[in-house]
Amino acid sequence: MLTNEYLKRVYEGVEKRDGHEPEFLQAVREVFESLELVIDKHPEWEENSLLERFVEPERVVEFRVPWVDDNGKVQVNRGYRVQFNSAIGPYKGGLRFHPSVNLSVIKFLGFEQILKNSLTTLPMGGGKGGSDFDPKGKSDGEVMRFCQSFMTELYRHIGQFTDTPAGDIGVGAREIGYMFGQYKRIVDRFEGGVLTGKGIPYGGSLARTQATGFGVCYFSVEALKHLRNDSYEGKTVIVSGSGNVAQYCAQKVTAFGGKVVAMSDSKGYVYDPNGINLDVLFDIKQRRRARISVYADEVPGSEYHEGCKNIWNVKCDIAHPCASQNEMDAEGAQALVDNGCMAVFEGANMPLTPEAIEIVKSNGLLYSPGKASNAGGVATSGLEMSQNSIRMSWSFDEVDEKLHGIMKNIYKACYDASVECGRPGDLMLGANVAGFLKVANAMLAQGVV
Ligand code: NDP
């Protein structure tokens, strides 16, 4: 419940203007609830209408994306880029291709991205984009033609010093490659820093593919050690999803001595009491681009269950939601609590509903929001841009070591802010406050823009 008058007033304004954007409202509300604890110390925010500016994107671009399918038929999708906040650097944030994409989803992701990028300590503002295009079931040629058409409009809004997109759901190395090729062709310039997540031969960074998932685990290791004097060793773990973030989160959990017993896709989940065989999973998802149900057909002793939300009924010590927003509701969170789970560290963006967060926190589980624990992806995108600028490539170990250091620092920043707010260990509060303070100071210093 918001009690501060200024926060209440601004939030009501957002509700009035953007009431039809539920995901965006959810993200704003969570941050405002955290700011309740510090707002009394900052009268300058209200004096400068800072929060009114903070919740309004600097620019929203929405455009038509026409393309021709393999049958020669013209298809039309909708493209978006929300350039939310550039106070601390050029807009930065991924592109999502998924049928569920709409302005509310892109605005919530862009809003979260502002605070996440701030936490990395790298100079990156917040933005996000995408399309309701579904790459699933499309041929490579169709995906290429879509990406080229998408970039034919997007190119005029981006650039290494303005806005630098990356991947997200449905956008991996293949899609980034097609978009980078089209950008280069249009502007007639090899501008490496304009997109991140590029292939290694043309300016990508080693360890970028693994970075988000690995980063989730580096962050979690810090929290487990510092707040519980514990580790992954011997723990049973659920990793929801089976895409980029989930795959490398599961790999690192396993390397740290945990056992991943369940993973999912949007149709259902697999349970393997012996621990998910990652070679099989990677082959199914990366090479064959097939459903996760195939895993149960091929690995003896494993089971497939329809319905991805039921994954939270599996007994575990640690849960990593790594699929999509609002994938865990109150029921899922309660199931984790009832089964003795000790921690939920998010890999996806906003995967827990507000009710699920409340259940997890009030039952004393460790909890970290995606904007802190999944920031390793964008941080390594920042490292990719650094390598592009200095025209050098660092080794996998060099990038991984930098990523590890950044995740440790993010944990510390969140923890320190939670202490300053009088709630030691409330990492959601810490992430929101630490991320916001830096952006707020930069906005104040730059005047009314
Ligand atoms: P991918 O497209 O690689 O994988 C997404 C996975 O989530 C797939 O297993 C997909 O299943 C599943 N999924 C997608 N939508 C839903 C849904 N509505 N309900 C249940 N499952 C769903 O995406 P990423 O791994 O890149 O992204 C996963 C999450 O992590 C997202 O929230 C993203 O914003 C966040 N993130 C990603 C970063 C990155 O570097 N890639 C960085 C930081 C955050 P299916 O194949 O059946 O659709």
JSON list of N, CA, C and O in Angstrom, two decimals, residues 106-129:
[
{"chain": "A", "resi": 106, "resn": "ILE", "atom": "N", "xyz": [6.46, -4.17, -23.25]},
{"chain": "A", "resi": 106, "resn": "ILE", "atom": "CA", "xyz": [7.72, -3.51, -23.59]},
{"chain": "A", "resi": 106, "resn": "ILE", "atom": "C", "xyz": [8.00, -2.36, -22.61]},
{"chain": "A", "resi": 106, "resn": "ILE", "atom": "O", "xyz": [9.14, -2.13, -22.21]},
{"chain": "A", "resi": 107, "resn": "LYS", "atom": "N", "xyz": [6.96, -1.66, -22.17]},
{"chain": "A", "resi": 107, "resn": "LYS", "atom": "CA", "xyz": [7.19, -0.57, -21.21]},
{"chain": "A", "resi": 107, "resn": "LYS", "atom": "C", "xyz": [7.63, -1.10, -19.85]},
{"chain": "A", "resi": 107, "resn": "LYS", "atom": "O", "xyz": [8.51, -0.54, -19.20]},
{"chain": "A", "resi": 108, "resn": "PHE", "atom": "N", "xyz": [7.03, -2.21, -19.40]},
{"chain": "A", "resi": 108, "resn": "PHE", "atom": "CA", "xyz": [7.47, -2.75, -18.10]},
{"chain": "A", "resi": 108, "resn": "PHE", "atom": "C", "xyz": [8.92, -3.20, -18.20]},
{"chain": "A", "resi": 108, "resn": "PHE", "atom": "O", "xyz": [9.74, -2.94, -17.29]},
{"chain": "A", "resi": 109, "resn": "LEU", "atom": "N", "xyz": [9.27, -3.83, -19.31]},
{"chain": "A", "resi": 109, "resn": "LEU", "atom": "CA", "xyz": [10.66, -4.31, -19.44]},
{"chain": "A", "resi": 109, "resn": "LEU", "atom": "C", "xyz": [11.63, -3.13, -19.52]},
{"chain": "A", "resi": 109, "resn": "LEU", "atom": "O", "xyz": [12.71, -3.16, -18.91]},
{"chain": "A", "resi": 110, "resn": "GLY", "atom": "N", "xyz": [11.24, -2.09, -20.24]},
{"chain": "A", "resi": 110, "resn": "GLY", "atom": "CA", "xyz": [12.10, -0.91, -20.35]},
{"chain": "A", "resi": 110, "resn": "GLY", "atom": "C", "xyz": [12.27, -0.21, -19.01]},
{"chain": "A", "resi": 110, "resn": "GLY", "atom": "O", "xyz": [13.36, 0.26, -18.66]},
{"chain": "A", "resi": 111, "resn": "PHE", "atom": "N", "xyz": [11.20, -0.15, -18.25]},
{"chain": "A", "resi": 111, "resn": "PHE", "atom": "CA", "xyz": [11.23, 0.50, -16.94]},
{"chain": "A", "resi": 111, "resn": "PHE", "atom": "C", "xyz": [12.17, -0.27, -15.99]},
{"chain": "A", "resi": 111, "resn": "PHE", "atom": "O", "xyz": [13.01, 0.32, -15.31]},
{"chain": "A", "resi": 112, "resn": "GLU", "atom": "N", "xyz": [12.01, -1.60, -15.97]},
{"chain": "A", "resi": 112, "resn": "GLU", "atom": "CA", "xyz": [12.89, -2.43, -15.13]},
{"chain": "A", "resi": 112, "resn": "GLU", "atom": "C", "xyz": [14.35, -2.27, -15.55]},
{"chain": "A", "resi": 112, "resn": "GLU", "atom": "O", "xyz": [15.27, -2.28, -14.74]},
{"chain": "A", "resi": 113, "resn": "GLN", "atom": "N", "xyz": [14.53, -2.14, -16.88]},
{"chain": "A", "resi": 113, "resn": "GLN", "atom": "CA", "xyz": [15.88, -2.08, -17.43]},
{"chain": "A", "resi": 113, "resn": "GLN", "atom": "C", "xyz": [16.65, -0.84, -16.93]},
{"chain": "A", "resi": 113, "resn": "GLN", "atom": "O", "xyz": [17.86, -0.89, -16.77]},
{"chain": "A", "resi": 114, "resn": "ILE", "atom": "N", "xyz": [15.93, 0.25, -16.66]},
{"chain": "A", "resi": 114, "resn": "ILE", "atom": "CA", "xyz": [16.60, 1.47, -16.19]},
{"chain": "A", "resi": 114, "resn": "ILE", "atom": "C", "xyz": [17.35, 1.16, -14.88]},
{"chain": "A", "resi": 114, "resn": "ILE", "atom": "O", "xyz": [18.52, 1.50, -14.71]},
{"chain": "A", "resi": 115, "resn": "LEU", "atom": "N", "xyz": [16.64, 0.49, -13.98]},
{"chain": "A", "resi": 115, "resn": "LEU", "atom": "CA", "xyz": [17.23, 0.23, -12.65]},
{"chain": "A", "resi": 115, "resn": "LEU", "atom": "C", "xyz": [18.28, -0.87, -12.73]},
{"chain": "A", "resi": 115, "resn": "LEU", "atom": "O", "xyz": [19.32, -0.81, -12.06]},
{"chain": "A", "resi": 116, "resn": "LYS", "atom": "N", "xyz": [18.01, -1.87, -13.56]},
{"chain": "A", "resi": 116, "resn": "LYS", "atom": "CA", "xyz": [18.97, -2.96, -13.73]},
{"chain": "A", "resi": 116, "resn": "LYS", "atom": "C", "xyz": [20.30, -2.43, -14.26]},
{"chain": "A", "resi": 116, "resn": "LYS", "atom": "O", "xyz": [21.37, -2.73, -13.75]},
{"chain": "A", "resi": 117, "resn": "ASN", "atom": "N", "xyz": [20.21, -1.61, -15.30]},
{"chain": "A", "resi": 117, "resn": "ASN", "atom": "CA", "xyz": [21.43, -1.09, -15.91]},
{"chain": "A", "resi": 117, "resn": "ASN", "atom": "C", "xyz": [22.18, -0.19, -14.94]},
{"chain": "A", "resi": 117, "resn": "ASN", "atom": "O", "xyz": [23.41, -0.18, -14.91]},
{"chain": "A", "resi": 118, "resn": "SER", "atom": "N", "xyz": [21.44, 0.53, -14.15]},
{"chain": "A", "resi": 118, "resn": "SER", "atom": "CA", "xyz": [22.07, 1.37, -13.13]},
{"chain": "A", "resi": 118, "resn": "SER", "atom": "C", "xyz": [22.85, 0.50, -12.13]},
{"chain": "A", "resi": 118, "resn": "SER", "atom": "O", "xyz": [23.98, 0.82, -11.76]},
{"chain": "A", "resi": 119, "resn": "LEU", "atom": "N", "xyz": [22.26, -0.63, -11.75]},
{"chain": "A", "resi": 119, "resn": "LEU", "atom": "CA", "xyz": [22.93, -1.51, -10.77]},
{"chain": "A", "resi": 119, "resn": "LEU", "atom": "C", "xyz": [24.24, -2.09, -11.30]},
{"chain": "A", "resi": 119, "resn": "LEU", "atom": "O", "xyz": [25.15, -2.39, -10.53]},
{"chain": "A", "resi": 120, "resn": "THR", "atom": "N", "xyz": [24.36, -2.24, -12.63]},
{"chain": "A", "resi": 120, "resn": "THR", "atom": "CA", "xyz": [25.59, -2.84, -13.17]},
{"chain": "A", "resi": 120, "resn": "THR", "atom": "C", "xyz": [26.80, -1.93, -12.98]},
{"chain": "A", "resi": 120, "resn": "THR", "atom": "O", "xyz": [27.93, -2.37, -13.15]},
{"chain": "A", "resi": 121, "resn": "THR", "atom": "N", "xyz": [26.55, -0.64, -12.71]},
{"chain": "A", "resi": 121, "resn": "THR", "atom": "CA", "xyz": [27.55, 0.44, -12.60]},
{"chain": "A", "resi": 121, "resn": "THR", "atom": "C", "xyz": [28.12, 0.83, -13.98]},
{"chain": "A", "resi": 121, "resn": "THR", "atom": "O", "xyz": [28.98, 1.70, -14.05]},
{"chain": "A", "resi": 122, "resn": "LEU", "atom": "N", "xyz": [27.65, 0.21, -15.05]},
{"chain": "A", "resi": 122, "resn": "LEU", "atom": "CA", "xyz": [28.13, 0.60, -16.39]},
{"chain": "A", "resi": 122, "resn": "LEU", "atom": "C", "xyz": [27.24, 1.74, -16.91]},
{"chain": "A", "resi": 122, "resn": "LEU", "atom": "O", "xyz": [26.10, 1.88, -16.49]},
{"chain": "A", "resi": 123, "resn": "PRO", "atom": "N", "xyz": [27.78, 2.54, -17.85]},
{"chain": "A", "resi": 123, "resn": "PRO", "atom": "CA", "xyz": [27.02, 3.71, -18.32]},
{"chain": "A", "resi": 123, "resn": "PRO", "atom": "C", "xyz": [25.96, 3.34, -19.36]},
{"chain": "A", "resi": 123, "resn": "PRO", "atom": "O", "xyz": [26.18, 3.48, -20.55]},
{"chain": "A", "resi": 124, "resn": "MET", "atom": "N", "xyz": [24.84, 2.82, -18.91]},
{"chain": "A", "resi": 124, "resn": "MET", "atom": "CA", "xyz": [23.78, 2.40, -19.83]},
{"chain": "A", "resi": 124, "resn": "MET", "atom": "C", "xyz": [22.42, 2.88, -19.33]},
{"chain": "A", "resi": 124, "resn": "MET", "atom": "O", "xyz": [22.06, 2.63, -18.18]},
{"chain": "A", "resi": 125, "resn": "GLY", "atom": "N", "xyz": [21.68, 3.56, -20.21]},
{"chain": "A", "resi": 125, "resn": "GLY", "atom": "CA", "xyz": [20.31, 3.93, -19.89]},
{"chain": "A", "resi": 125, "resn": "GLY", "atom": "C", "xyz": [19.39, 2.75, -20.13]},
{"chain": "A", "resi": 125, "resn": "GLY", "atom": "O", "xyz": [19.84, 1.65, -20.45]},
{"chain": "A", "resi": 126, "resn": "GLY", "atom": "N", "xyz": [18.06, 2.98, -20.02]},
{"chain": "A", "resi": 126, "resn": "GLY", "atom": "CA", "xyz": [17.13, 1.87, -20.12]},
{"chain": "A", "resi": 126, "resn": "GLY", "atom": "C", "xyz": [16.23, 1.95, -21.34]},
{"chain": "A", "resi": 126, "resn": "GLY", "atom": "O", "xyz": [15.67, 3.02, -21.65]},
{"chain": "A", "resi": 127, "resn": "GLY", "atom": "N", "xyz": [16.07, 0.85, -22.04]},
{"chain": "A", "resi": 127, "resn": "GLY", "atom": "CA", "xyz": [15.15, 0.78, -23.17]},
{"chain": "A", "resi": 127, "resn": "GLY", "atom": "C", "xyz": [14.78, -0.67, -23.42]},
{"chain": "A", "resi": 127, "resn": "GLY", "atom": "O", "xyz": [15.34, -1.58, -22.82]},
{"chain": "A", "resi": 128, "resn": "LYS", "atom": "N", "xyz": [13.81, -0.88, -24.28]},
{"chain": "A", "resi": 128, "resn": "LYS", "atom": "CA", "xyz": [13.42, -2.25, -24.63]},
{"chain": "A", "resi": 128, "resn": "LYS", "atom": "C", "xyz": [12.59, -2.19, -25.91]},
{"chain": "A", "resi": 128, "resn": "LYS", "atom": "O", "xyz": [12.00, -1.15, -26.20]},
{"chain": "A", "resi": 129, "resn": "GLY", "atom": "N", "xyz": [12.54, -3.29, -26.62]},
{"chain": "A", "resi": 129, "resn": "GLY", "atom": "CA", "xyz": [11.76, -3.28, -27.86]},
{"chain": "A", "resi": 129, "resn": "GLY", "atom": "C", "xyz": [11.36, -4.68, -28.24]},
{"chain": "A", "resi": 129, "resn": "GLY", "atom": "O", "xyz": [11.59, -5.64, -27.50]}
]
